[in-house]
C-alpha positions in Angstrom: -12.9 -9.1 0.7 -13.8 -12.5 -0.6 -17.5 -12.2 0.9 -17.8 -8.9 -1.5 -16.7 -10.6 -4.8 -19.2 -13.4 -3.5 -21.8 -10.8 -3.1 -21.0 -9.1 -6.3 -21.0 -12.5 -8.5 -24.7 -13.2 -7.3 -26.0 -10.1 -9.2 -24.0 -11.3 -12.5 -25.5 -13.6 -15.2 -23.9 -17.0 -16.2 -23.0 -15.6 -19.4 -21.4 -12.6 -17.8 -19.5 -14.9 -15.7 -18.2 -17.0 -18.5 -17.2 -13.9 -20.4 -15.5 -12.3 -18.0 -13.3 -15.4 -17.2 -12.8 -15.7 -21.0 -11.3 -12.3 -21.3 -8.9 -13.2 -18.6 -7.8 -16.3 -20.3 -7.2 -14.3 -23.6 -5.3 -11.6 -21.9 -3.2 -14.3 -20.4 -2.8 -15.9 -23.9 -5.2 -19.0 -23.8 -6.8 -18.2 -27.0 -8.4 -21.2 -27.7 -9.7 -21.7 -23.9 -10.6 -18.5 -24.2 -13.0 -19.4 -27.4 -14.6 -21.8 -25.6 -15.8 -19.6 -22.5 -17.1 -17.2 -24.9 -18.9 -20.0 -27.2 -20.2 -21.5 -23.6 -21.2 -18.0 -22.7 -23.7 -17.7 -25.8 -24.8 -21.2 -25.7 -26.4 -20.0 -22.1 -27.7 -16.6 -23.6 -27.2 -16.3 -27.7 -28.2 -12.7 -27.1 -25.2 -11.7 -25.0 -23.4 -9.3 -27.2 -20.5 -8.7 -25.2 -19.8 -12.4 -25.9 -20.4 -12.0 -29.5 -18.0 -8.8 -29.7 -15.5 -10.7 -27.9 -15.6 -13.9 -29.7 -15.7 -12.0 -33.3 -12.5 -10.1 -32.1 -10.5 -13.2 -31.1 -11.5 -14.6 -34.5 -9.9 -11.2 -36.0 -6.9 -11.8 -33.6 -6.2 -15.2 -34.9 -6.5 -14.6 -38.8 -10.3 -16.1 -39.0 -11.3 -12.6 -41.1 -14.6 -14.5 -42.6 -15.4 -15.9 -39.1 -15.3 -12.4 -37.3 -17.1 -11.0 -39.6 -19.9 -13.2 -39.5 -19.9 -13.2 -35.6 -19.8 -9.2 -35.5 -22.5 -8.6 -37.8 -24.2 -10.4 -35.2 -23.4 -8.4 -32.2 -24.1 -5.3 -34.3 -27.6 -6.3 -34.5 -27.9 -6.9 -30.6 -25.9 -3.6 -30.2 -26.6 -1.0 -32.9 -24.6 1.7 -31.2 -21.3 -0.1 -29.9 -18.7 1.7 -31.9 -15.9 -0.8 -31.1 -17.9 -3.6 -32.7 -18.5 -1.4 -36.0 -14.6 -0.8 -35.7 -13.7 -4.6 -35.1 -16.0 -5.2 -38.1 -13.9 -2.6 -40.5 -10.8 -3.8 -39.3 -12.2 -7.4 -40.2 -13.3 -6.6 -43.6 -9.9 -4.9 -44.3 -8.2 -7.4 -43.8 -10.0 -9.7 -45.7 -9.5 -7.7 -48.4 -13.2 -6.2 -48.9 -12.5 -2.7 -48.6 -15.7 -0.7 -49.9 -17.4 -3.0 -46.8 -14.5 -1.8 -44.3 -15.0 1.6 -45.4 -19.1 1.6 -44.4 -18.1 0.1 -41.0 -15.5 2.4 -40.3 -18.1 5.6 -41.3 -20.5 3.7 -39.3 -18.0 3.7 -36.1 -17.4 7.5 -36.8 -21.1 8.3 -36.7 -21.2 6.9 -33.0 -17.4 8.0 -31.8 -16.5 11.2 -34.4 -13.1 11.1 -32.6 -12.3 7.2 -33.3 -8.5 8.1 -34.7 -8.5 4.2 -35.6 -11.9 4.4 -37.9 -10.5 7.8 -39.7 -7.4 5.3 -40.9 -9.2 2.5 -41.8 -11.1 5.1 -43.9 -7.6 6.5 -45.6 -6.3 3.2 -46.0 -9.2 1.5 -48.2 -9.6 4.8 -50.0 -5.7 4.8 -51.0 -6.6 0.9 -51.5 -9.2 1.7 -53.9 -7.3 4.7 -55.2 -10.0 7.2 -55.0 -7.5 10.1 -54.2 -9.8 12.8 -53.8 -11.8 11.2 -50.9 -8.3 10.7 -49.2 -7.6 14.3 -49.1 -11.4 15.2 -48.2 -11.2 12.9 -44.9 -7.9 14.6 -44.1 -9.4 17.7 -44.0 -11.8 16.6 -41.5 -9.5 14.3 -39.1 -9.2 15.6 -35.6 -6.8 18.4 -34.8 -4.1 16.0 -33.1 -4.1 13.6 -36.0 -2.8 16.4 -38.6 0.8 15.6 -38.1 0.9 11.6 -37.7 3.1 10.0 -39.9 0.6 7.8 -41.3 -1.9 10.5 -42.4 0.9 12.2 -44.2 1.7 9.1 -46.0 -1.8 8.6 -47.5 -1.7 12.0 -48.0 1.5 12.2 -50.2 0.0 8.7 -52.3 -2.9 10.6 -52.9 -0.9 13.6 -54.4 1.0 11.4 -56.2 -2.0 9.6 -57.6 -3.6 13.1 -58.8 -0.3 14.1 -60.1 0.3 16.9 -57.9 4.0 15.8 -57.3 5.5 19.1 -55.9 2.9 18.8 -53.3 3.1 14.9 -52.6 7.1 15.7 -52.4 6.7 18.4 -49.5 4.7 16.2 -47.4 6.6 13.0 -48.2 9.6 14.6 -46.5 7.5 14.8 -43.4 6.5 10.8 -43.5 8.9 9.0 -40.7 11.3 6.1 -41.4 9.3 3.8 -39.6 5.8 4.7 -41.2 8.0 4.2 -44.8 9.2 0.8 -43.5 5.7 0.1 -42.4 3.8 0.5 -45.4 7.3 -0.5 -47.8 5.0 -1.2 -51.4 2.9 2.2 -51.1 6.6 4.4 -50.2 8.2 2.6 -53.2 5.3 3.9 -55.3 5.8 7.3 -54.0 9.5 7.1 -54.6 9.3 5.6 -58.0 7.1 8.9 -59.1 8.9 11.2 -57.4 12.3 10.3 -58.7 11.1 9.8 -62.4 10.0 13.5 -62.1 13.8 14.5 -60.5 15.2 12.5 -63.3 13.8 14.8 -65.9 
């Protein structure tokens, strides 16, 4: 078995081996050491896109969103059809509050992976954050069938309908949103409930 592993290792580049070790260390929770391995891989081969992707994803994971976007944009130039890189870039822009950019990269993700649930959710969150209510509802009509009853989707639908003043429709959908989703998005949930209760009090 050891012979097979050593034989396979001969066909891997040093950058690939360092990146693989970095992934293992990251999985074990040694994030700073993993970062050093990814950076070492890039010193050997600055065009090794996987190391850039992992380094950017690690920056996102540790809350360094501006650094993540910078690194991940470099990765997209090397692998322009890699949907996971686009998605991670969308998440990084979203976390840094740049919602239009996040929406752009979410759309790029869907261009290469039209069934990417996470990218659809980024779009819904960004459009809701921008108060593009009709865009929220339009996206809901293009979702894969499996997402139609998702609690988070229902929340953004309800918020969009309240934003458009269609409170009866919003109330109907709001009743379908699970409590765990309401707790996760407390601010948005509070806004929906305040608008709906104001109508009930009239």
